[in-house]
């Protein structure tokens, strides 16, 4: 995707290192950072220099490869490798893409493939993630076209949450992919972006992406989305996902559930855009999804400024679960599916 006229991916492999766009520095500083070791990748996942379920998955695939490459020069290579992998798996617990990607590369390593073949395998995961997002765009834009036709080509208002754009994947994004395709088709679109407290991925990252991609957008306080829907200013909600259970229950950024409830009450279609790698067929319902709890200081402070009395307790849930019955459909690389059809995709 584009920044100041140049095409970028949100990560790439170069000279035996992983290069990433440091998402912590955006929107005010565009910084490319080099990660040379598995430990540096794990730290970047933990401190959210790179984030978003599909991107975490691809970075974790590289981290697994790096851990293996490092282990070849260690006397306790097996112990070293397994210790890093277990830290990596615990670095962010909710996004299933992380576990999925680590297991894929770990299997290739345990099959005894040559190191170059393992690296190609990692690159396949990366390229596959890019194609999936592109196809999510192709499938999702059909929904937008239907709405556009029903509205006789009047502007469509899309509501999104957090950042499920190209920064959160390797390219195109998930929830953003249909938006980019609609822009390419010269449709008149406008996107409402919730700021996404406490880390503000909507205001900081999605708005930055849309500004540079020439997409009309407006950032709103998280709490205004009910009002927007009631005023009939939202035609469709499209958000991303971190883990989807077999019954369609979906974990995504905290606040997603409230948007789904408001959408239901206002008859606004509510879609999840996600690649198949985000579906966890091993769990029946969202009740089994571990919700990450992050440092309370993310809630306590805005920047350096404390906003809560120091003796008041704080809890910082990073994700919530939207029950399947509130979800109109899933936009995947294979097509658009109703929640009850998700389990059949495993076949
Ligand atoms: O905590 P984050 O910023 O990693 O959470 C990101 C989200 O919740 C995204 O919506 C999700 O990962 C999908 S990204 C395509």
PDB file of N, CA and C in Angstrom, residues 72-140:
ATOM      1  N   UNK A  72      20.943 -23.219  15.668  1.00  0.00           N
ATOM      2  CA  UNK A  72      21.957 -24.049  15.006  1.00  0.00           C
ATOM      3  C   UNK A  72      23.364 -23.756  15.515  1.00  0.00           C
ATOM      4  N   UNK A  73      23.555 -22.553  16.108  1.00  0.00           N
ATOM      5  CA  UNK A  73      24.891 -22.200  16.599  1.00  0.00           C
ATOM      6  C   UNK A  73      24.989 -22.361  18.122  1.00  0.00           C
ATOM      7  N   UNK A  74      23.964 -22.927  18.737  1.00  0.00           N
ATOM      8  CA  UNK A  74      23.978 -23.065  20.213  1.00  0.00           C
ATOM      9  C   UNK A  74      24.298 -24.500  20.590  1.00  0.00           C
ATOM     10  N   UNK A  75      24.963 -24.659  21.765  1.00  0.00           N
ATOM     11  CA  UNK A  75      25.268 -26.019  22.202  1.00  0.00           C
ATOM     12  C   UNK A  75      23.983 -26.719  22.672  1.00  0.00           C
ATOM     13  N   UNK A  76      23.069 -25.935  23.287  1.00  0.00           N
ATOM     14  CA  UNK A  76      21.802 -26.505  23.762  1.00  0.00           C
ATOM     15  C   UNK A  76      20.688 -26.181  22.762  1.00  0.00           C
ATOM     16  N   UNK A  77      20.931 -26.480  21.469  1.00  0.00           N
ATOM     17  CA  UNK A  77      20.048 -25.969  20.413  1.00  0.00           C
ATOM     18  C   UNK A  77      18.578 -26.333  20.616  1.00  0.00           C
ATOM     19  N   UNK A  78      18.304 -27.564  21.029  1.00  0.00           N
ATOM     20  CA  UNK A  78      16.909 -27.980  21.179  1.00  0.00           C
ATOM     21  C   UNK A  78      16.221 -27.160  22.277  1.00  0.00           C
ATOM     22  N   UNK A  79      16.927 -27.068  23.432  1.00  0.00           N
ATOM     23  CA  UNK A  79      16.374 -26.331  24.570  1.00  0.00           C
ATOM     24  C   UNK A  79      16.166 -24.862  24.190  1.00  0.00           C
ATOM     25  N   UNK A  80      17.185 -24.290  23.500  1.00  0.00           N
ATOM     26  CA  UNK A  80      17.098 -22.874  23.093  1.00  0.00           C
ATOM     27  C   UNK A  80      15.858 -22.656  22.224  1.00  0.00           C
ATOM     28  N   UNK A  81      15.724 -23.497  21.194  1.00  0.00           N
ATOM     29  CA  UNK A  81      14.611 -23.342  20.245  1.00  0.00           C
ATOM     30  C   UNK A  81      13.263 -23.460  20.960  1.00  0.00           C
ATOM     31  N   UNK A  82      13.103 -24.505  21.778  1.00  0.00           N
ATOM     32  CA  UNK A  82      11.803 -24.730  22.436  1.00  0.00           C
ATOM     33  C   UNK A  82      11.468 -23.592  23.406  1.00  0.00           C
ATOM     34  N   UNK A  83      12.490 -23.051  24.095  1.00  0.00           N
ATOM     35  CA  UNK A  83      12.234 -21.947  25.040  1.00  0.00           C
ATOM     36  C   UNK A  83      11.736 -20.714  24.283  1.00  0.00           C
ATOM     37  N   UNK A  84      12.394 -20.408  23.159  1.00  0.00           N
ATOM     38  CA  UNK A  84      11.960 -19.228  22.387  1.00  0.00           C
ATOM     39  C   UNK A  84      10.530 -19.437  21.878  1.00  0.00           C
ATOM     40  N   UNK A  85      10.246 -20.635  21.373  1.00  0.00           N
ATOM     41  CA  UNK A  85       8.918 -20.890  20.800  1.00  0.00           C
ATOM     42  C   UNK A  85       7.842 -20.757  21.871  1.00  0.00           C
ATOM     43  N   UNK A  86       8.159 -21.242  23.065  1.00  0.00           N
ATOM     44  CA  UNK A  86       7.128 -21.128  24.101  1.00  0.00           C
ATOM     45  C   UNK A  86       6.915 -19.653  24.499  1.00  0.00           C
ATOM     46  N   UNK A  87       7.992 -18.845  24.517  1.00  0.00           N
ATOM     47  CA  UNK A  87       7.819 -17.392  24.803  1.00  0.00           C
ATOM     48  C   UNK A  87       7.020 -16.731  23.684  1.00  0.00           C
ATOM     49  N   UNK A  88       7.342 -17.120  22.458  1.00  0.00           N
ATOM     50  CA  UNK A  88       6.659 -16.537  21.296  1.00  0.00           C
ATOM     51  C   UNK A  88       5.158 -16.823  21.362  1.00  0.00           C
ATOM     52  N   UNK A  89       4.806 -18.061  21.679  1.00  0.00           N
ATOM     53  CA  UNK A  89       3.391 -18.439  21.712  1.00  0.00           C
ATOM     54  C   UNK A  89       2.631 -17.676  22.785  1.00  0.00           C
ATOM     55  N   UNK A  90       3.356 -17.259  23.846  1.00  0.00           N
ATOM     56  CA  UNK A  90       2.683 -16.543  24.938  1.00  0.00           C
ATOM     57  C   UNK A  90       2.696 -15.020  24.731  1.00  0.00           C
ATOM     58  N   UNK A  91       3.343 -14.559  23.637  1.00  0.00           N
ATOM     59  CA  UNK A  91       3.541 -13.106  23.520  1.00  0.00           C
ATOM     60  C   UNK A  91       2.227 -12.349  23.375  1.00  0.00           C
ATOM     61  N   UNK A  92       1.275 -12.894  22.595  1.00  0.00           N
ATOM     62  CA  UNK A  92      -0.084 -12.310  22.561  1.00  0.00           C
ATOM     63  C   UNK A  92      -1.062 -13.474  22.445  1.00  0.00           C
ATOM     64  N   UNK A  93      -1.937 -13.646  23.406  1.00  0.00           N
ATOM     65  CA  UNK A  93      -2.709 -14.895  23.464  1.00  0.00           C
ATOM     66  C   UNK A  93      -3.982 -14.965  22.614  1.00  0.00           C
ATOM     67  N   UNK A  94      -4.565 -13.835  22.205  1.00  0.00           N
ATOM     68  CA  UNK A  94      -5.915 -13.922  21.612  1.00  0.00           C
ATOM     69  C   UNK A  94      -5.881 -14.259  20.118  1.00  0.00           C
ATOM     70  N   UNK A  95      -5.012 -13.605  19.353  1.00  0.00           N
ATOM     71  CA  UNK A  95      -4.991 -13.827  17.901  1.00  0.00           C
ATOM     72  C   UNK A  95      -4.516 -15.243  17.588  1.00  0.00           C
ATOM     73  N   UNK A  96      -5.393 -16.039  16.972  1.00  0.00           N
ATOM     74  CA  UNK A  96      -5.043 -17.437  16.691  1.00  0.00           C
ATOM     75  C   UNK A  96      -3.979 -17.533  15.605  1.00  0.00           C
ATOM     76  N   UNK A  97      -3.873 -16.497  14.776  1.00  0.00           N
ATOM     77  CA  UNK A  97      -2.903 -16.514  13.671  1.00  0.00           C
ATOM     78  C   UNK A  97      -1.492 -16.783  14.187  1.00  0.00           C
ATOM     79  N   UNK A  98      -1.199 -16.321  15.406  1.00  0.00           N
ATOM     80  CA  UNK A  98       0.139 -16.495  15.968  1.00  0.00           C
ATOM     81  C   UNK A  98       0.438 -17.984  16.169  1.00  0.00           C
ATOM     82  N   UNK A  99      -0.452 -18.663  16.902  1.00  0.00           N
ATOM     83  CA  UNK A  99      -0.237 -20.098  17.172  1.00  0.00           C
ATOM     84  C   UNK A  99      -0.213 -20.879  15.849  1.00  0.00           C
ATOM     85  N   UNK A 100      -1.147 -20.497  14.965  1.00  0.00           N
ATOM     86  CA  UNK A 100      -1.292 -21.201  13.692  1.00  0.00           C
ATOM     87  C   UNK A 100       0.026 -21.136  12.895  1.00  0.00           C
ATOM     88  N   UNK A 101       0.584 -19.916  12.786  1.00  0.00           N
ATOM     89  CA  UNK A 101       1.792 -19.731  11.973  1.00  0.00           C
ATOM     90  C   UNK A 101       2.993 -20.436  12.623  1.00  0.00           C
ATOM     91  N   UNK A 102       3.098 -20.340  13.959  1.00  0.00           N
ATOM     92  CA  UNK A 102       4.222 -21.001  14.642  1.00  0.00           C
ATOM     93  C   UNK A 102       4.138 -22.505  14.392  1.00  0.00           C
ATOM     94  N   UNK A 103       2.932 -23.073  14.524  1.00  0.00           N
ATOM     95  CA  UNK A 103       2.790 -24.523  14.324  1.00  0.00           C
ATOM     96  C   UNK A 103       3.162 -24.941  12.895  1.00  0.00           C
ATOM     97  N   UNK A 104       2.767 -24.117  11.924  1.00  0.00           N
ATOM     98  CA  UNK A 104       3.099 -24.439  10.524  1.00  0.00           C
ATOM     99  C   UNK A 104       4.616 -24.537  10.332  1.00  0.00           C
ATOM    100  N   UNK A 105       5.335 -23.536  10.832  1.00  0.00           N
ATOM    101  CA  UNK A 105       6.794 -23.507  10.606  1.00  0.00           C
ATOM    102  C   UNK A 105       7.479 -24.557  11.477  1.00  0.00           C
ATOM    103  N   UNK A 106       6.970 -24.724  12.686  1.00  0.00           N
ATOM    104  CA  UNK A 106       7.536 -25.725  13.589  1.00  0.00           C
ATOM    105  C   UNK A 106       7.419 -27.126  12.956  1.00  0.00           C
ATOM    106  N   UNK A 107       6.272 -27.403  12.323  1.00  0.00           N
ATOM    107  CA  UNK A 107       6.108 -28.707  11.646  1.00  0.00           C
ATOM    108  C   UNK A 107       7.130 -28.874  10.531  1.00  0.00           C
ATOM    109  N   UNK A 108       7.335 -27.794   9.760  1.00  0.00           N
ATOM    110  CA  UNK A 108       8.310 -27.863   8.651  1.00  0.00           C
ATOM    111  C   UNK A 108       9.703 -28.129   9.202  1.00  0.00           C
ATOM    112  N   UNK A 109      10.030 -27.488  10.326  1.00  0.00           N
ATOM    113  CA  UNK A 109      11.354 -27.676  10.945  1.00  0.00           C
ATOM    114  C   UNK A 109      11.480 -29.134  11.415  1.00  0.00           C
ATOM    115  N   UNK A 110      10.410 -29.624  12.060  1.00  0.00           N
ATOM    116  CA  UNK A 110      10.480 -30.986  12.616  1.00  0.00           C
ATOM    117  C   UNK A 110      10.475 -32.054  11.517  1.00  0.00           C
ATOM    118  N   UNK A 111      10.038 -31.662  10.309  1.00  0.00           N
ATOM    119  CA  UNK A 111      10.123 -32.606   9.185  1.00  0.00           C
ATOM    120  C   UNK A 111      11.550 -32.690   8.650  1.00  0.00           C
ATOM    121  N   UNK A 112      12.427 -31.799   9.169  1.00  0.00           N
ATOM    122  CA  UNK A 112      13.837 -31.837   8.780  1.00  0.00           C
ATOM    123  C   UNK A 112      14.128 -31.143   7.454  1.00  0.00           C
ATOM    124  N   UNK A 113      13.298 -30.168   7.070  1.00  0.00           N
ATOM    125  CA  UNK A 113      13.555 -29.453   5.804  1.00  0.00           C
ATOM    126  C   UNK A 113      14.836 -28.622   5.908  1.00  0.00           C
ATOM    127  N   UNK A 114      15.475 -28.418   4.756  1.00  0.00           N
ATOM    128  CA  UNK A 114      16.665 -27.547   4.680  1.00  0.00           C
ATOM    129  C   UNK A 114      16.276 -26.138   5.102  1.00  0.00           C
ATOM    130  N   UNK A 115      17.253 -25.381   5.619  1.00  0.00           N
ATOM    131  CA  UNK A 115      16.949 -24.030   6.125  1.00  0.00           C
ATOM    132  C   UNK A 115      16.335 -23.116   5.037  1.00  0.00           C
ATOM    133  N   UNK A 116      16.845 -23.248   3.801  1.00  0.00           N
ATOM    134  CA  UNK A 116      16.295 -22.393   2.727  1.00  0.00           C
ATOM    135  C   UNK A 116      14.845 -22.738   2.424  1.00  0.00           C
ATOM    136  N   UNK A 117      14.541 -24.045   2.537  1.00  0.00           N
ATOM    137  CA  UNK A 117      13.150 -24.468   2.289  1.00  0.00           C
ATOM    138  C   UNK A 117      12.239 -23.930   3.389  1.00  0.00           C
ATOM    139  N   UNK A 118      12.770 -23.883   4.614  1.00  0.00           N
ATOM    140  CA  UNK A 118      11.950 -23.365   5.728  1.00  0.00           C
ATOM    141  C   UNK A 118      11.660 -21.880   5.489  1.00  0.00           C
ATOM    142  N   UNK A 119      12.704 -21.153   5.043  1.00  0.00           N
ATOM    143  CA  UNK A 119      12.483 -19.731   4.753  1.00  0.00           C
ATOM    144  C   UNK A 119      11.451 -19.568   3.632  1.00  0.00           C
ATOM    145  N   UNK A 120      11.513 -20.414   2.613  1.00  0.00           N
ATOM    146  CA  UNK A 120      10.511 -20.312   1.530  1.00  0.00           C
ATOM    147  C   UNK A 120       9.116 -20.568   2.071  1.00  0.00           C
ATOM    148  N   UNK A 121       9.033 -21.472   3.019  1.00  0.00           N
ATOM    149  CA  UNK A 121       7.745 -21.790   3.632  1.00  0.00           C
ATOM    150  C   UNK A 121       7.176 -20.559   4.358  1.00  0.00           C
ATOM    151  N   UNK A 122       8.070 -19.852   5.064  1.00  0.00           N
ATOM    152  CA  UNK A 122       7.652 -18.620   5.755  1.00  0.00           C
ATOM    153  C   UNK A 122       7.158 -17.604   4.719  1.00  0.00           C
ATOM    154  N   UNK A 123       7.926 -17.487   3.632  1.00  0.00           N
ATOM    155  CA  UNK A 123       7.540 -16.510   2.599  1.00  0.00           C
ATOM    156  C   UNK A 123       6.211 -16.890   1.945  1.00  0.00           C
ATOM    157  N   UNK A 124       5.953 -18.206   1.848  1.00  0.00           N
ATOM    158  CA  UNK A 124       4.653 -18.648   1.306  1.00  0.00           C
ATOM    159  C   UNK A 124       3.518 -18.178   2.201  1.00  0.00           C
ATOM    160  N   UNK A 125       3.730 -18.314   3.524  1.00  0.00           N
ATOM    161  CA  UNK A 125       2.685 -17.861   4.465  1.00  0.00           C
ATOM    162  C   UNK A 125       2.446 -16.361   4.261  1.00  0.00           C
ATOM    163  N   UNK A 126       3.545 -15.624   4.124  1.00  0.00           N
ATOM    164  CA  UNK A 126       3.438 -14.164   3.932  1.00  0.00           C
ATOM    165  C   UNK A 126       2.674 -13.848   2.637  1.00  0.00           C
ATOM    166  N   UNK A 127       3.089 -14.500   1.543  1.00  0.00           N
ATOM    167  CA  UNK A 127       2.436 -14.206   0.250  1.00  0.00           C
ATOM    168  C   UNK A 127       0.984 -14.644   0.242  1.00  0.00           C
ATOM    169  N   UNK A 128       0.723 -15.778   0.915  1.00  0.00           N
ATOM    170  CA  UNK A 128      -0.643 -16.271   0.970  1.00  0.00           C
ATOM    171  C   UNK A 128      -1.534 -15.292   1.741  1.00  0.00           C
ATOM    172  N   UNK A 129      -0.989 -14.725   2.809  1.00  0.00           N
ATOM    173  CA  UNK A 129      -1.762 -13.754   3.605  1.00  0.00           C
ATOM    174  C   UNK A 129      -2.113 -12.544   2.729  1.00  0.00           C
ATOM    175  N   UNK A 130      -1.159 -12.125   1.888  1.00  0.00           N
ATOM    176  CA  UNK A 130      -1.418 -10.976   1.004  1.00  0.00           C
ATOM    177  C   UNK A 130      -2.535 -11.323   0.022  1.00  0.00           C
ATOM    178  N   UNK A 131      -2.447 -12.511  -0.615  1.00  0.00           N
ATOM    179  CA  UNK A 131      -3.503 -12.868  -1.596  1.00  0.00           C
ATOM    180  C   UNK A 131      -4.855 -12.995  -0.917  1.00  0.00           C
ATOM    181  N   UNK A 132      -4.873 -13.552   0.312  1.00  0.00           N
ATOM    182  CA  UNK A 132      -6.164 -13.699   1.009  1.00  0.00           C
ATOM    183  C   UNK A 132      -6.805 -12.334   1.223  1.00  0.00           C
ATOM    184  N   UNK A 133      -5.989 -11.363   1.656  1.00  0.00           N
ATOM    185  CA  UNK A 133      -6.550 -10.032   1.917  1.00  0.00           C
ATOM    186  C   UNK A 133      -7.069  -9.412   0.619  1.00  0.00           C
ATOM    187  N   UNK A 134      -6.329  -9.641  -0.476  1.00  0.00           N
ATOM    188  CA  UNK A 134      -6.777  -9.098  -1.761  1.00  0.00           C
ATOM    189  C   UNK A 134      -8.143  -9.699  -2.126  1.00  0.00           C
ATOM    190  N   UNK A 135      -8.270 -11.009  -1.894  1.00  0.00           N
ATOM    191  CA  UNK A 135      -9.543 -11.678  -2.220  1.00  0.00           C
ATOM    192  C   UNK A 135     -10.669 -11.244  -1.283  1.00  0.00           C
ATOM    193  N   UNK A 136     -10.327 -10.950  -0.029  1.00  0.00           N
ATOM    194  CA  UNK A 136     -11.337 -10.414   0.905  1.00  0.00           C
ATOM    195  C   UNK A 136     -11.871  -9.088   0.326  1.00  0.00           C
ATOM    196  N   UNK A 137     -10.963  -8.319  -0.262  1.00  0.00           N
ATOM    197  CA  UNK A 137     -11.371  -7.063  -0.913  1.00  0.00           C
ATOM    198  C   UNK A 137     -12.315  -7.337  -2.077  1.00  0.00           C
ATOM    199  N   UNK A 138     -11.969  -8.319  -2.912  1.00  0.00           N
ATOM    200  CA  UNK A 138     -12.804  -8.646  -4.090  1.00  0.00           C
ATOM    201  C   UNK A 138     -14.192  -9.104  -3.647  1.00  0.00           C
ATOM    202  N   UNK A 139     -14.239  -9.917  -2.591  1.00  0.00           N
ATOM    203  CA  UNK A 139     -15.539 -10.445  -2.129  1.00  0.00           C
ATOM    204  C   UNK A 139     -16.336  -9.384  -1.379  1.00  0.00           C
ATOM    205  N   UNK A 140     -15.641  -8.584  -0.575  1.00  0.00           N
ATOM    206  CA  UNK A 140     -16.344  -7.585   0.248  1.00  0.00           C
ATOM    207  C   UNK A 140     -16.891  -6.434  -0.576  1.00  0.00           C
TER     208      UNK A 140
END
